[in-house]
Short mmCIF file of C-alpha atoms in Angstrom, two decimals:
data_model
loop_
_atom_site.label_atom_id
_atom_site.label_comp_id
_atom_site.label_asym_id
_atom_site.label_seq_id
_atom_site.Cartn_x
_atom_site.Cartn_y
_atom_site.Cartn_z
CA GLN A 1 19.80 31.73 -14.11
CA ILE A 2 17.59 33.95 -12.02
CA SER A 3 17.74 33.81 -8.25
CA ALA A 4 14.59 34.65 -6.38
CA MET A 5 15.55 33.73 -2.82
CA ASN A 6 13.66 35.05 0.22
CA ASN A 7 10.78 36.55 -1.81
CA THR A 8 7.42 36.73 -0.09
CA PHE A 9 4.31 35.59 -1.83
CA ASP A 10 2.56 38.99 -1.58
CA GLU A 11 -0.83 37.31 -1.60
CA ASP A 12 -0.71 36.56 -5.33
CA CYS A 13 2.05 34.01 -5.96
CA ASN A 14 4.40 36.72 -7.21
CA ASN A 15 7.50 34.77 -6.11
CA LEU A 16 7.71 32.99 -9.43
CA ASN A 17 6.83 35.91 -11.70
CA VAL A 18 8.99 36.03 -14.80
CA ASN A 19 8.39 38.04 -17.94
CA ALA A 20 7.98 35.35 -20.61
CA GLU A 21 8.96 37.80 -23.35
CA ARG A 22 12.48 37.98 -21.90
CA LEU A 23 13.03 34.23 -22.06
CA ASP A 24 13.94 34.29 -25.77
CA MET A 25 12.46 30.82 -26.41
CA ARG A 26 14.98 29.20 -24.06
CA ASN A 27 14.63 27.46 -20.70
CA TYR A 28 15.82 29.00 -17.47
CA THR A 29 15.94 27.74 -13.92
CA ILE A 30 14.28 29.63 -11.11
CA LYS A 31 15.40 28.82 -7.58
CA PHE A 32 13.00 29.50 -4.81
CA ARG A 33 12.77 28.76 -1.14
CA CYS A 34 10.66 25.86 0.11
CA ILE A 35 9.97 25.07 3.74
CA HIS A 36 10.12 21.48 5.01
CA GLY A 37 9.55 20.00 8.43
CA GLU A 38 7.54 22.89 9.83
CA SER A 39 5.89 22.77 13.19
CA ASP A 40 2.19 21.99 13.17
CA HIS A 41 1.56 24.82 15.63
CA ASP A 42 1.81 27.78 13.30
CA ASP A 43 -1.25 29.94 12.75
CA GLY A 44 -1.21 29.95 8.94
CA ASN A 45 0.55 33.33 8.81
CA GLY A 46 4.05 32.00 8.36
CA LYS A 47 5.01 31.98 12.06
CA GLU A 48 6.88 28.71 12.57
CA LYS A 49 8.77 27.43 15.59
CA GLN A 50 11.19 25.47 13.43
CA GLN A 51 11.97 25.81 9.76
CA GLU A 52 14.35 23.82 7.63
CA GLU A 53 15.23 25.69 4.47
CA THR A 54 15.90 23.87 1.25
CA THR A 55 16.14 24.93 -2.34
CA SER A 56 13.97 23.50 -5.10
CA SER A 57 14.26 24.15 -8.80
CA THR A 58 11.60 24.72 -11.38
CA THR A 59 12.02 25.01 -15.12
CA MET A 60 9.94 27.58 -16.96
CA SER A 61 9.38 27.39 -20.69
CA SER A 62 8.92 30.43 -22.91
CA THR A 63 5.21 29.71 -23.11
CA GLY A 64 4.87 30.45 -19.42
CA ALA A 65 4.17 26.83 -18.41
CA THR A 66 6.04 25.75 -15.31
CA PHE A 67 7.64 22.32 -15.15
CA SER A 68 9.35 20.88 -12.11
CA SER A 69 12.33 18.57 -12.15
CA ASN A 70 10.38 15.34 -12.06
CA SER A 71 12.80 12.92 -13.70
CA SER A 72 12.59 10.69 -10.63
CA LEU A 73 8.78 10.68 -10.86
CA LYS A 74 8.85 9.88 -14.56
CA SER A 75 11.10 6.89 -13.92
CA GLN A 76 8.44 5.55 -11.54
CA ALA A 77 5.63 5.60 -14.14
CA SER A 78 5.69 1.81 -14.43
CA SER A 79 5.70 1.28 -10.66
CA PRO A 80 2.62 -0.30 -9.06
CA LEU A 81 0.07 2.22 -7.86
CA HIS A 82 0.58 1.48 -4.17
CA GLU A 83 4.19 2.68 -4.46
CA LEU A 84 3.08 5.97 -6.01
CA LEU A 85 -0.13 6.91 -4.25
CA THR A 86 -1.34 7.33 -0.67
CA ILE A 87 -5.05 7.84 0.00
CA ILE A 88 -5.82 10.47 2.65
CA VAL A 89 -9.37 10.47 4.02
CA THR A 90 -10.32 13.37 6.28
CA THR A 91 -13.01 13.06 8.93
CA SER A 92 -14.39 15.08 11.83
CA PRO A 93 -17.38 14.88 14.21
CA ILE A 94 -20.78 14.45 12.53
CA LYS A 95 -24.18 13.78 14.00
CA SER A 96 -24.27 10.13 12.87
CA ASN A 97 -21.36 9.24 15.21
CA PRO A 98 -20.65 6.77 16.77
CA SER A 99 -21.81 4.94 13.63
CA THR A 100 -19.10 4.36 11.01
CA GLU A 101 -21.69 4.02 8.24
CA VAL A 102 -20.68 7.16 6.34
CA LEU A 103 -17.05 6.06 6.04
CA GLU A 104 -18.04 2.48 5.26
CA ARG A 105 -20.23 3.64 2.37
CA THR A 106 -17.43 5.86 1.09
CA PHE A 107 -14.82 3.10 1.31
CA ASP A 108 -17.18 0.64 -0.37
CA THR A 109 -16.97 2.76 -3.53
CA PHE A 110 -13.16 2.57 -3.69
CA SER A 111 -13.42 -0.50 -5.92
CA TYR A 112 -14.66 1.86 -8.67
CA ALA A 113 -11.13 3.30 -8.71
CA GLY A 114 -9.52 -0.11 -9.23
CA ILE A 115 -8.49 -3.15 -7.23
CA GLU A 116 -5.03 -1.82 -6.38
CA PHE A 117 -6.48 1.52 -5.26
CA CYS A 118 -9.06 -0.24 -3.11
CA TYR A 119 -6.87 -2.83 -1.39
CA ASN A 120 -3.16 -2.13 -1.90
CA CYS A 121 -2.67 1.62 -1.67
CA PRO A 122 -1.77 2.86 1.82
CA LYS A 123 -4.66 4.76 3.37
CA ILE A 124 -4.66 7.28 6.17
CA ILE A 125 -7.82 8.39 7.95
CA ILE A 126 -6.99 11.69 9.61
CA CYS A 127 -9.42 12.38 12.46
CA ASP A 128 -9.56 16.07 13.27
CA GLY A 129 -9.99 17.20 16.86
CA CYS A 130 -12.89 19.28 18.14
CA ARG A 131 -13.73 21.98 20.65
CA ILE A 132 -16.27 21.08 23.30
CA LYS A 133 -19.05 23.54 23.98
CA GLN A 134 -19.20 23.48 27.76
CA ASP A 135 -22.48 25.33 28.25
CA GLU A 136 -24.95 23.72 25.87
CA SER A 137 -27.57 26.37 26.59
CA ALA A 138 -25.25 29.27 25.79
CA VAL A 139 -26.18 31.67 23.01
CA VAL A 140 -24.19 31.13 19.82
CA THR A 141 -23.83 33.13 16.63
CA ASN A 142 -26.05 32.46 13.61
CA LYS A 143 -23.09 30.73 11.99
CA HIS A 144 -23.22 28.06 14.72
CA ALA A 145 -26.98 28.11 15.32
CA ASN A 146 -27.64 24.55 14.16
CA THR A 147 -25.91 21.24 14.78
CA LYS A 148 -24.61 20.84 11.23
CA GLN A 149 -22.94 24.27 11.11
CA ARG A 150 -21.59 23.94 14.65
CA LEU A 151 -19.96 20.58 13.94
CA ARG A 152 -18.67 21.87 10.61
CA SER A 153 -16.80 24.49 12.62
CA GLY A 154 -15.43 21.85 14.98
CA ILE A 155 -17.68 22.71 17.93
CA ALA A 156 -19.25 19.69 19.65
CA THR A 157 -21.34 19.16 22.75
CA SER A 158 -19.97 16.83 25.40
CA LYS A 159 -22.29 14.07 24.15
CA GLN A 160 -21.21 14.56 20.53
CA ALA A 161 -17.56 14.50 21.59
CA GLU A 162 -18.21 11.25 23.46
CA ASN A 163 -19.87 9.76 20.36
CA TYR A 164 -16.88 10.86 18.28
CA GLU A 165 -14.50 9.00 20.59
CA LEU A 166 -16.64 5.86 20.27
CA PHE A 167 -16.63 6.34 16.49
CA LYS A 168 -12.82 6.41 16.43
CA ILE A 169 -12.63 3.23 18.52
CA ALA A 170 -14.99 1.46 16.10
CA LEU A 171 -13.02 2.84 13.16
CA ARG A 172 -9.74 1.50 14.49
CA LYS A 173 -11.33 -1.93 14.88
CA LEU A 174 -12.54 -1.83 11.27
CA CYS A 175 -9.01 -1.07 10.09
CA ASP A 176 -7.33 -3.62 12.36
CA ASP A 177 -9.72 -6.37 11.30
CA ALA A 178 -9.14 -5.57 7.62
CA GLY A 179 -5.45 -6.43 7.84
CA SER A 180 -2.58 -5.28 5.65
CA GLY A 181 -0.30 -6.45 2.88
CA VAL A 182 -0.34 -6.42 -0.92
CA VAL A 183 -3.18 -8.26 -2.65
CA LEU A 184 -2.04 -10.08 -5.79
CA HIS A 185 -3.96 -10.09 -9.04
CA GLY A 186 -5.22 -13.64 -8.72
CA ASP A 187 -6.25 -13.41 -5.07
CA ASP A 188 -9.85 -13.74 -4.01
CA LYS A 189 -11.23 -10.25 -3.34
CA LYS A 190 -14.64 -11.25 -1.98
CA SER A 191 -13.49 -11.60 1.62
CA LEU A 192 -11.31 -8.47 1.58
CA SER A 193 -12.24 -5.16 3.17
CA PRO A 194 -11.56 -1.78 1.52
CA PHE A 195 -10.19 -0.74 4.93
CA ARG A 196 -7.19 -2.96 4.24
CA ASN A 197 -3.83 -1.13 4.65
CA THR A 198 -5.52 1.71 6.52
CA ARG A 199 -4.17 3.62 9.52
CA VAL A 200 -6.15 5.95 11.77
CA VAL A 201 -4.40 9.14 12.87
CA GLU A 202 -6.06 11.20 15.62
CA LEU A 203 -5.35 14.90 16.14
CA ASP A 204 -5.48 16.19 19.71
CA GLU A 205 -6.95 19.56 18.84
CA ARG A 206 -9.11 21.18 16.20
CA HIS A 207 -7.13 21.88 12.99
CA GLY A 208 -9.84 22.24 10.35
CA TYR A 209 -9.80 20.41 7.03
CA GLY A 210 -6.82 22.26 5.56
CA PHE A 211 -4.41 21.92 8.47
CA ALA A 212 -5.52 18.34 9.21
CA LEU A 213 -4.58 17.51 5.62
CA ARG A 214 -1.31 19.35 6.07
CA HIS A 215 -0.48 17.23 9.14
CA ALA A 216 -1.06 14.03 7.16
CA LEU A 217 1.09 15.24 4.27
CA ARG A 218 3.97 16.25 6.54
CA HIS A 219 4.05 13.27 8.87
CA GLU A 220 2.27 10.29 7.33
CA VAL A 221 2.95 10.25 3.56
CA SER A 222 6.01 8.89 1.75
CA THR A 223 4.60 8.46 -1.79
CA PRO A 224 5.01 11.06 -4.58
CA TYR A 225 1.22 11.42 -5.02
CA VAL A 226 -1.81 11.57 -2.76
CA CYS A 227 -5.50 11.08 -3.40
CA VAL A 228 -7.43 13.31 -0.99
CA ILE A 229 -10.99 12.27 -0.14
CA GLN A 230 -13.43 13.79 2.34
CA HIS A 231 -15.28 11.27 4.50
CA ASP A 232 -18.60 11.70 2.65
CA ARG A 233 -17.33 11.88 -0.95
CA THR A 234 -17.99 8.71 -2.93
CA PHE A 235 -17.00 7.38 -6.32
CA MET A 236 -20.14 7.02 -8.44
CA ARG A 237 -18.71 4.87 -11.23
CA HIS A 238 -15.48 3.48 -12.63
CA THR A 239 -12.81 6.17 -12.30
CA PRO A 240 -9.33 5.83 -13.92
CA ILE A 241 -7.16 6.88 -10.97
CA GLN A 242 -4.16 4.84 -12.11
CA SER A 243 -4.25 6.39 -15.59
CA VAL A 244 -4.51 9.84 -14.02
CA VAL A 245 -1.39 9.18 -11.94
CA GLN A 246 0.45 7.94 -15.04
CA SER A 247 -0.50 11.08 -16.97
CA MET A 248 0.74 13.25 -14.10
CA THR A 249 3.99 11.30 -13.84
CA ASN A 250 4.69 11.75 -17.55
CA SER A 251 3.78 15.45 -17.65
CA ASN A 252 7.11 16.77 -16.32
CA GLY A 253 5.28 18.50 -13.50
CA CYS A 254 2.81 20.33 -15.74
CA ILE A 255 -0.15 18.44 -14.21
CA LYS A 256 0.03 18.91 -10.46
CA TYR A 257 -3.61 18.38 -9.45
CA VAL A 258 -6.45 16.47 -11.08
CA GLY A 259 -9.93 16.75 -9.61
CA MET A 260 -12.54 14.10 -10.30
CA ASN A 261 -15.56 15.93 -11.63
CA MET A 262 -18.77 16.20 -9.63
CA ARG A 263 -22.26 17.56 -10.25
CA SER A 264 -21.34 21.20 -9.60
CA ASN A 265 -18.34 21.35 -11.98
CA LEU A 266 -19.49 18.87 -14.62
CA THR A 267 -19.85 21.79 -17.06
CA TYR A 268 -16.91 23.87 -15.83
CA ARG A 269 -16.19 25.31 -19.28
CA ASP A 270 -19.68 26.81 -19.33
CA THR A 271 -19.15 28.32 -15.88
CA PHE A 272 -15.84 29.77 -17.06
CA THR A 273 -17.45 31.26 -20.19
CA THR A 274 -20.16 32.94 -18.13
CA LYS A 275 -17.58 34.58 -15.87
CA TYR A 276 -14.83 35.49 -18.33
CA GLY A 277 -16.34 35.54 -21.84
CA SER A 278 -15.84 33.66 -25.10
CA SER A 279 -12.42 35.13 -25.88
CA SER A 280 -11.03 33.81 -22.60
CA LEU A 281 -12.75 30.49 -23.31
CA ASN A 282 -10.77 30.13 -26.54
CA GLU A 283 -7.56 30.56 -24.58
CA LEU A 284 -8.76 28.06 -21.98
CA LEU A 285 -9.60 25.51 -24.69
CA GLY A 286 -6.06 25.91 -26.00
CA MET A 287 -4.84 24.81 -22.57
CA VAL A 288 -7.05 21.69 -22.34
CA LEU A 289 -4.88 18.59 -22.09
CA LYS A 290 -5.57 15.21 -23.68
CA PRO A 291 -2.75 12.98 -22.41
CA PRO A 292 -2.22 9.68 -24.24
CA GLU A 293 -2.44 7.93 -20.87
CA LEU A 294 -6.10 9.01 -20.78
CA ALA A 295 -7.00 7.55 -24.18
CA LEU A 296 -8.91 4.68 -22.62
CA ASP A 297 -11.19 1.84 -23.64
CA SER A 298 -14.39 3.30 -25.13
CA SER A 299 -16.32 0.25 -23.94
CA VAL A 300 -15.69 1.52 -20.40
CA PHE A 301 -15.60 5.32 -20.68
CA GLY A 302 -17.66 7.80 -22.64
CA PRO A 303 -21.44 8.04 -23.15
CA ASN A 304 -21.81 4.38 -24.16
CA GLY A 305 -19.31 2.88 -21.73
CA THR A 306 -19.93 0.41 -18.93
CA SER A 307 -18.88 3.08 -16.41
CA VAL A 308 -22.11 4.99 -17.09
CA LYS A 309 -24.21 1.82 -17.05
CA GLN A 310 -22.56 0.91 -13.76
CA MET A 311 -23.63 4.23 -12.27
CA LEU A 312 -27.23 3.92 -13.45
CA GLU A 313 -27.54 0.31 -12.30
CA ALA A 314 -26.27 1.29 -8.84
CA GLN A 315 -29.24 3.67 -8.59
CA SER A 316 -31.80 1.14 -9.84
CA HIS A 317 -33.61 1.35 -6.47
CA ASN A 318 -34.15 5.09 -6.98
CA LYS A 319 -36.00 5.65 -10.25
CA ALA A 320 -36.34 9.39 -9.65
CA LEU A 321 -32.56 9.77 -9.32
CA GLN A 322 -31.98 7.63 -12.39
CA LYS A 323 -34.32 9.88 -14.36
CA ASN A 324 -32.53 13.00 -13.12
CA LEU A 325 -29.12 11.58 -14.08
CA LYS A 326 -30.30 10.75 -17.59
CA SER A 327 -31.88 14.17 -17.95
CA LEU A 328 -28.64 15.80 -16.86
CA ALA A 329 -26.70 13.78 -19.44
CA GLN A 330 -29.07 14.95 -22.18
CA THR A 331 -28.64 18.56 -21.13
CA TYR A 332 -24.87 18.08 -21.11
CA LEU A 333 -24.90 17.35 -24.86
CA VAL A 334 -25.66 20.99 -25.70
CA THR A 335 -23.21 22.56 -23.24
CA VAL A 336 -19.88 24.16 -24.13
CA GLN A 337 -18.22 21.41 -22.08
CA SER A 338 -19.55 18.86 -24.58
CA THR A 339 -19.59 20.71 -27.91
CA SER A 340 -16.05 22.07 -27.49
CA ASN A 341 -14.81 18.51 -27.11
CA SER A 342 -16.74 16.85 -29.95
CA SER A 343 -13.69 16.29 -32.15
CA ASN A 344 -11.05 13.64 -31.54
CA SER A 345 -12.91 12.10 -28.63
CA THR A 346 -12.93 8.58 -30.01
CA SER A 347 -10.47 6.88 -32.32
CA THR A 348 -10.36 3.42 -33.83
CA THR A 349 -7.33 1.48 -35.03
CA THR A 350 -7.25 -1.70 -37.06
CA ASP A 351 -4.57 -4.15 -38.13
CA ALA A 352 -4.21 -6.01 -41.44
CA THR A 353 -6.14 -9.04 -40.23
CA SER A 354 -9.06 -7.07 -38.86
CA GLU A 355 -9.24 -4.89 -41.99
CA GLU A 356 -9.94 -8.00 -44.10
CA ASP A 357 -12.99 -9.03 -42.13
CA GLY A 358 -14.01 -5.51 -41.08
CA ARG A 359 -13.39 -6.10 -37.38
CA GLU A 360 -12.14 -3.30 -35.16
CA LYS A 361 -8.98 -4.08 -33.25
CA ASP A 362 -9.05 -1.31 -30.67
CA THR A 363 -11.34 1.62 -29.89
CA THR A 364 -10.30 4.29 -27.45
CA HIS A 365 -12.09 7.23 -25.92
CA GLN A 366 -10.06 10.31 -25.07
CA LEU A 367 -10.64 11.80 -21.63
CA SER A 368 -9.71 15.44 -21.15
CA LEU A 369 -8.20 17.61 -18.43
CA THR A 370 -9.73 21.09 -18.31
CA PRO A 371 -7.73 23.82 -16.51
CA THR A 372 -9.58 25.17 -13.49
CA LEU A 373 -9.20 28.42 -11.59
CA PHE A 374 -10.88 26.85 -8.56
CA TRP A 375 -9.08 24.35 -6.35
CA TYR A 376 -11.87 21.93 -5.44
CA ASP A 377 -11.50 20.09 -2.13
CA ASN A 378 -13.61 17.34 -3.70
CA THR A 379 -11.80 14.05 -4.45
CA HIS A 380 -8.53 14.79 -6.25
CA VAL A 381 -5.03 13.48 -6.95
CA CYS A 382 -2.13 15.84 -6.29
CA GLU A 383 1.66 15.80 -6.22
CA THR A 384 2.72 15.42 -2.61
CA SER A 385 5.57 17.92 -3.05
CA HIS A 386 3.20 20.47 -4.62
CA TYR A 387 1.05 20.37 -1.52
CA ARG A 388 3.92 20.33 0.97
CA ASP A 389 6.30 22.83 -0.61
CA PHE A 390 3.95 25.21 -2.38
CA ILE A 391 0.32 25.09 -1.30
CA PHE A 392 1.16 24.71 2.40
CA ASN A 393 4.28 26.86 2.37
CA PRO A 394 3.58 29.21 5.32
CA ALA A 395 5.25 32.13 3.56
CA TYR A 396 2.48 32.17 0.95
CA LYS A 397 -0.47 32.18 3.40
CA MET A 398 -2.73 30.30 0.96
CA VAL A 399 -4.44 28.10 3.56
CA ALA A 400 -5.89 29.33 6.85
CA LYS A 401 -6.09 27.29 10.03
CA GLY A 402 -9.63 26.07 10.64
CA GLY A 403 -10.65 26.51 7.01
CA PHE A 404 -10.77 24.58 3.77
CA VAL A 405 -7.97 24.62 1.23
CA GLU A 406 -10.24 25.89 -1.55
CA ASP A 407 -11.34 28.95 0.49
CA LYS A 408 -8.14 31.00 0.20
CA LEU A 409 -6.29 29.10 -2.50
CA SER A 410 -8.88 29.61 -5.25
CA PRO A 411 -8.79 33.44 -4.96
CA ALA A 412 -4.98 33.21 -5.03
CA ILE A 413 -5.16 31.34 -8.36
CA ILE A 414 -7.46 34.01 -9.80
CA ARG A 415 -5.14 36.83 -8.64
CA SER A 416 -2.20 35.04 -10.23
CA VAL A 417 -4.10 34.77 -13.52
CA GLU A 418 -5.16 38.43 -13.37
CA ARG A 419 -1.54 39.49 -12.93
CA LEU A 420 0.25 37.10 -15.28
CA GLY A 421 -2.40 36.04 -17.78
CA LEU A 422 -4.34 32.81 -18.00
CA ARG A 423 -1.64 30.44 -19.19
CA GLU A 424 1.25 31.60 -17.06
CA GLY A 425 -0.83 32.44 -14.00
CA HIS A 426 -2.41 28.99 -14.01
CA SER A 427 0.75 27.01 -14.75
CA LYS A 428 2.31 27.28 -11.28
CA PHE A 429 -0.82 25.73 -9.76
CA GLY A 430 -1.31 23.12 -12.51
CA CYS A 431 -4.86 22.17 -11.53
CA TYR A 432 -7.25 20.37 -13.89
CA ILE A 433 -10.65 18.65 -13.87
CA LEU A 434 -11.08 15.17 -15.35
CA ASP A 435 -14.01 14.54 -17.72
CA ASP A 436 -14.84 11.60 -19.98
CA HIS A 437 -17.57 13.68 -21.70
CA SER A 438 -20.26 11.15 -21.00
CA GLY A 439 -22.48 13.69 -19.26
CA TYR A 440 -22.10 11.82 -15.96
CA PHE A 441 -19.89 12.79 -13.02
CA PHE A 442 -17.31 10.61 -11.28
CA THR A 443 -17.95 11.52 -7.64
CA GLY A 444 -20.95 12.08 -5.39
CA HIS A 445 -21.73 13.49 -1.95
CA LEU A 446 -23.39 11.75 1.00
CA ASP A 447 -23.59 15.02 2.97
CA GLY A 448 -22.18 13.74 6.24
CA GLY A 449 -23.45 16.77 8.12
CA SER A 450 -27.08 15.75 7.53
CA TYR A 451 -26.58 12.01 7.11
CA MET A 452 -29.09 9.61 8.65
CA THR A 453 -27.91 6.08 9.27
CA THR A 454 -29.94 3.08 8.14
CA ALA A 455 -30.94 2.42 11.76
CA GLU A 456 -32.11 6.03 12.18
CA LYS A 457 -34.18 5.82 9.01
CA LYS A 458 -35.83 2.61 10.18
CA GLN A 459 -36.57 4.17 13.53
CA LEU A 460 -38.08 7.23 11.84
CA ILE A 461 -40.25 5.10 9.55
CA SER A 462 -41.35 2.98 12.50
CA GLY A 463 -42.26 6.09 14.46
CA GLU A 464 -44.26 7.48 11.55
CA ALA A 465 -46.09 4.16 11.19
CA ARG A 466 -47.05 4.16 14.87
CA PHE A 467 -48.21 7.77 14.61
CA ASN A 468 -50.38 6.99 11.57
CA LYS A 469 -52.01 4.08 13.41
CA LYS A 470 -53.02 6.42 16.18
#
């Protein structure tokens, strides 16, 4: 047993460094310090007013993979999703306030992640605070020169701050009207709102995305997993959140984070190859996971599944977008992301009866989890304890106040890999990207910073029509 108490992170996750060659093919336990119950008023540099020290244990195999003691999680694999997962939605001032249209459109896509996800899982909308720019005519830096960038940095005019307050009032009404309680399988879903079982939490001051998320994790979450969603990130098609949670629960802590793929990381393996070369790609491919929990119905997932058809049908009003999506899927077929996964993607089983008449009993399509060296803030599922005790541990300084989680954490992952090697350096972060290898992504982006509401669009069109008449 190796004790590594009171070690600092040294900017590269060195607290858990162990030479795998010395492990002699046996398992050892590493004890390290975790911080619980910290004050929310630290500056991200480890300066806390109050700290409660506890000891956690992690088991490391001789391969360098890190597994936490998750026997309690594994025993909950058969539990309903709402007992395992809390949905955290982060929001902040945007120019479309006081309209709640952005959040309504995002919540309307929750049904793509399943009925229980949409209606039964507890949801928390964490509303970040903002700083009010007193002198609206004052000179600002280029970084804050336009409204979108200024609001992104949490700086609002007095009028924008007023609109944000009205937005939060309207949001609370949406959640109150939606009600609470568990929806049973046979219940009528037509009259239900996706804002059901949702609470609004307001922060008094500007935290930024990372620390706002940290506040929710520390004070509002009691489930072992969280699904983190930004206010303008939508599901584009059927997404197997429940199966993802099951695969994480049964992984003995190996899978700590699963990101739903989006347009920019749809071909992550190609991006990785470009940066690190084909030899590193071979090692990465050896780390790709194909959990049995993600061997799903091929009539739903994969290139010919209803999930893809669902996505295309939802864009039937926009033929140009439909064409672009199909073109992207065709391009995907020749990427490393696709060709490196061509084998064992679909399997068919038959029983004695079906063999006689040639009928197929069951066809499954295997979804994959590709290791990533970038922690995407896009929609993802993560172990609550991984976020609380590791990612947001102030001693490690991996998240800065006012910033995004991915900004400092992703370089930390890369430094860990550079020091320890790909497999071992990645294992303590345990982050993966979900892909069903259909060539279509699971999540989209409304771009809340530039979003125009339906009413604003109508007003713009009406104004243009009047101008053309003149």
